[in-house]
Amino acid sequence: MSVILVFLLVIAGFAGWWLSHQRLMGKPWLEQGLASDFVAFDRSALPTAKIGLGVFLAVVGCLFALFTSAYFMRMTVSDWQPLPLPRLLWFNTGVLILSSVALQCASVAARRGQVDMVRLGLVTAGLTALAFLIGQLMAWRQLTDDGYLLSSNPANSFFYLITGMHGLHILGGLVGLGRTTAGAWNGARPERLRLSVELCAMYWHFLLFVWLAIFALLAGWAATFVDICQRLLT
Amino acid sequence: MVDITPADGIPPAEVAEVELYHPRSWWTKYVFSQDAKVIAIQYSATATGIGLVALVLSWLMRLQLGFPGTFDFITPEAYYQFITMHGMIMVIYLLTALFLGGFGNYLIPLMVGARDMVFPYVNMLSYWIYLLAVLVLVSGFFAPGGPTGAGWTLYPPQAILSGTPGGQGWGIILMLSSLILFIIGFTMGGLNYVVTVLQGRTRGMTMMRLPLTVWGIFTATVMALLAFPALFVASVMMLLDRALGTSFFMPAISEMGEQLPHNGGSPILFQHLFWFFGHPEVYIVALPAFGIVSDLISTHARKNIFGYRMMVWAIVGIGALSFVVWAHHMYVSGMHPYFGFFFATTTLIIAIPTAIKVYNWVLTLWRGDIHLTIPMLFALAFIVTFVNGGLTGLFLGNVVVDVPLSDTMFVVAHFHMVMGVAPILVVFGAIYHWYPKVTGRMLNEMLGRFHFWVTFLGAYLIFFPMHYLGLMGVPRRYAELTDMTIMTESAHHLNSFISIMAFIVGFAQMVFLFNLIWSIRHGREAGGNPWRATTLEWQTPHTPPAHGNFGKDLPIVYRWAYDYSVPGAKEDFIPQNMPGSFGPSREPA
Ligand code: HEM
Ligand SMILES: [Cu+2]
């Protein structure tokens, strides 16, 4: 369970930083009225939707950290036989990176008010993300054809489970991306469009990060890394 | 006292990007509503409905325990199914949903001075997914083989073996699916509760001016958002084990001479995941109760809460600590002794902030102008019950004492006191307190007092004797105890007595439900602020609050939530949105 604890430590760090800005040492029973320096404590200047997405991503991160924890714990049992990762996954990784880059471009373009570039970026991101999902399905097909079935080994089970969960999150993101794209064509207000594009980009970067982490996990590098850490500690 | 209002006008308080949604038809106003107040009532009604199912199940269990052999239809299998559904419903579908989905939705926007939750559409989805989860859960009763009987902890491997009711049937599948749905729905709601507290607060409402109710619900929601994923992961993996034959949790096992397809899985892994969720869950239910009780006591004793800052720190501290104690539920799973030591220590440390809260409640009451209203009665009953349950917790926290007591009725008595009766008492107190705001009318006083005394005394008469049964060694989760030597004549009598009390207490709840419905039309008119309370929900221009909560302008907050009996003020309470300085001159912080 160490992975999830480290993750929670990061969250606790954020929470502690935020709390330390909330005048927890203040004496509210003595402070009547509205000081101008109070206004700063009312709420964050960030758009509410971004904060909402941030909180959601913390939950998603928690989910994948827990899968990782479970993976490490299950891995120690002797029946564990790592499966050979299909080469295709490298290609998929590239496609997903491309998707993230496209959304980053769209986000920059939205800030500059270049609607054409925004549209281009959104469509590219959507298509590449779709390509990623199809690629993942093809990787699944390859593995099943080679006899690495879901229930034949726990390593396989975890592979399908974790990649599947990640894919579902991308699929959910595509719904949001689709709505943003539709907005970009139907003349959404510029500041509105910019916010939605930025939200999509944030979500995409996060899922890319998650993918890189689970790729490292499934390929076995993460285990080596943890091993080295443990050896350094003991 | 120094008034620190700036001279140059006050900036507007609305949240700019969030546009208030305006319902156009009856359907979008009352059914597919995005108004947090309506969603709160939907959540509460659904939770109450499914809670009644859990109540009936507890009656059935008590019938069996009190009068063994009399009721043929309560087979041992059925008894396990009743236990499992009763426990799961009470903890998750009733208490969690009611405190966060019900009270959270109603109170957060009103108390922080917002027009609605920040993501109303997602909030609406949250309720409908919760309803779906409840329906899937209930469908277990009608599925072939009935609901699962694995115990609310659902420990594998037994949970999905054919020896357990519903293990190889539909029961466990429906239970796990329902939990998965519940968690998805809760996450949607939880995002709203958290972000509304972060971003929806009106001008002047700093975090340190929030009523403790909001602090409690806020912290509990943050915890739930981080803890429920563990149950989600456990449920998904167990579902795959059951439905597709994977071996996440299932070791190699043979059943009735037949080798099952599983191999090498780790039941301990499930226990880790389950309790990583399960322990924080105790506090997810307790923290909102702590917060609400603080406000009830302060309001009905006409006195500011003692040690507000410490109360906030304690809530946050409990929330953080409760994530590093989970393995105290697994002392018997053969862990490394150093881990056991670590978890025992953290468990003991968590008692400190909890004790601080109890002291502060008592000190708030000290020399207060205590009005023995029904909410106050329930709040006092909560403190007594909670302390009582805490004391038996000391027994169980001590490993040497725990060994003979574990898995006896003593444990059942203990956890019903702390996490069953105590939070439920707060729920009742809160309903008597806020019902006038929700409906505009008071609940009937006489019925309310009847409900209180029967529930409070009755709950003691149910659960107090259980401690003695536990000390005698009566085990928990046993449908049939007749032939055991420990079951003396007097123990049987005690069991029958407990069962009869359970029926009486249950009947009192029917009176309460009747009161809830009857008073909507026939209750005494309440007016906007019957308890003369300071917090914002009592200062709305309309009662019940209209769509948008606060009329044309949002309130502006000038003070904390506990200005009761301030010397020099005209009345014994000063609403949070009243400007001006009162009280003897004190130095500003
Ligand atoms: C009228 C009130 C209640 C009565 C009469 C009652 C009765 C019972 C009984 C007889 C059992 C089974 C004991 C055994 O044989 O092991 C039980 C278990 C349980 N109850 Fe209650 N209960 C009540 C209220 C509650 C509430 C409000 C909660 C909320 C937390 C709750 C949570 C549980 C849990 C978690 C279990 C354990 C289930 C398991 O062992 O899997 N109960 N209750
Ligand atoms: Cu615990």
CSV table of C-alpha atoms in Angstrom, one decimal, chain B residues 395-405:
chain,number,residue,atom,x,y,z
B,395,PHE,CA,-11.8,-2.2,25.9
B,396,LEU,CA,-11.5,-3.3,22.3
B,397,GLY,CA,-8.5,-1.1,21.6
B,398,ASN,CA,-6.5,-3.0,24.2
B,399,VAL,CA,-5.2,-6.1,22.4
B,400,VAL,CA,-5.3,-8.3,25.5
B,401,VAL,CA,-8.9,-7.5,26.2
B,402,ASP,CA,-9.8,-7.6,22.5
B,403,VAL,CA,-8.8,-11.2,22.0
B,404,PRO,CA,-11.6,-12.8,24.0
B,405,LEU,CA,-14.2,-10.2,23.0
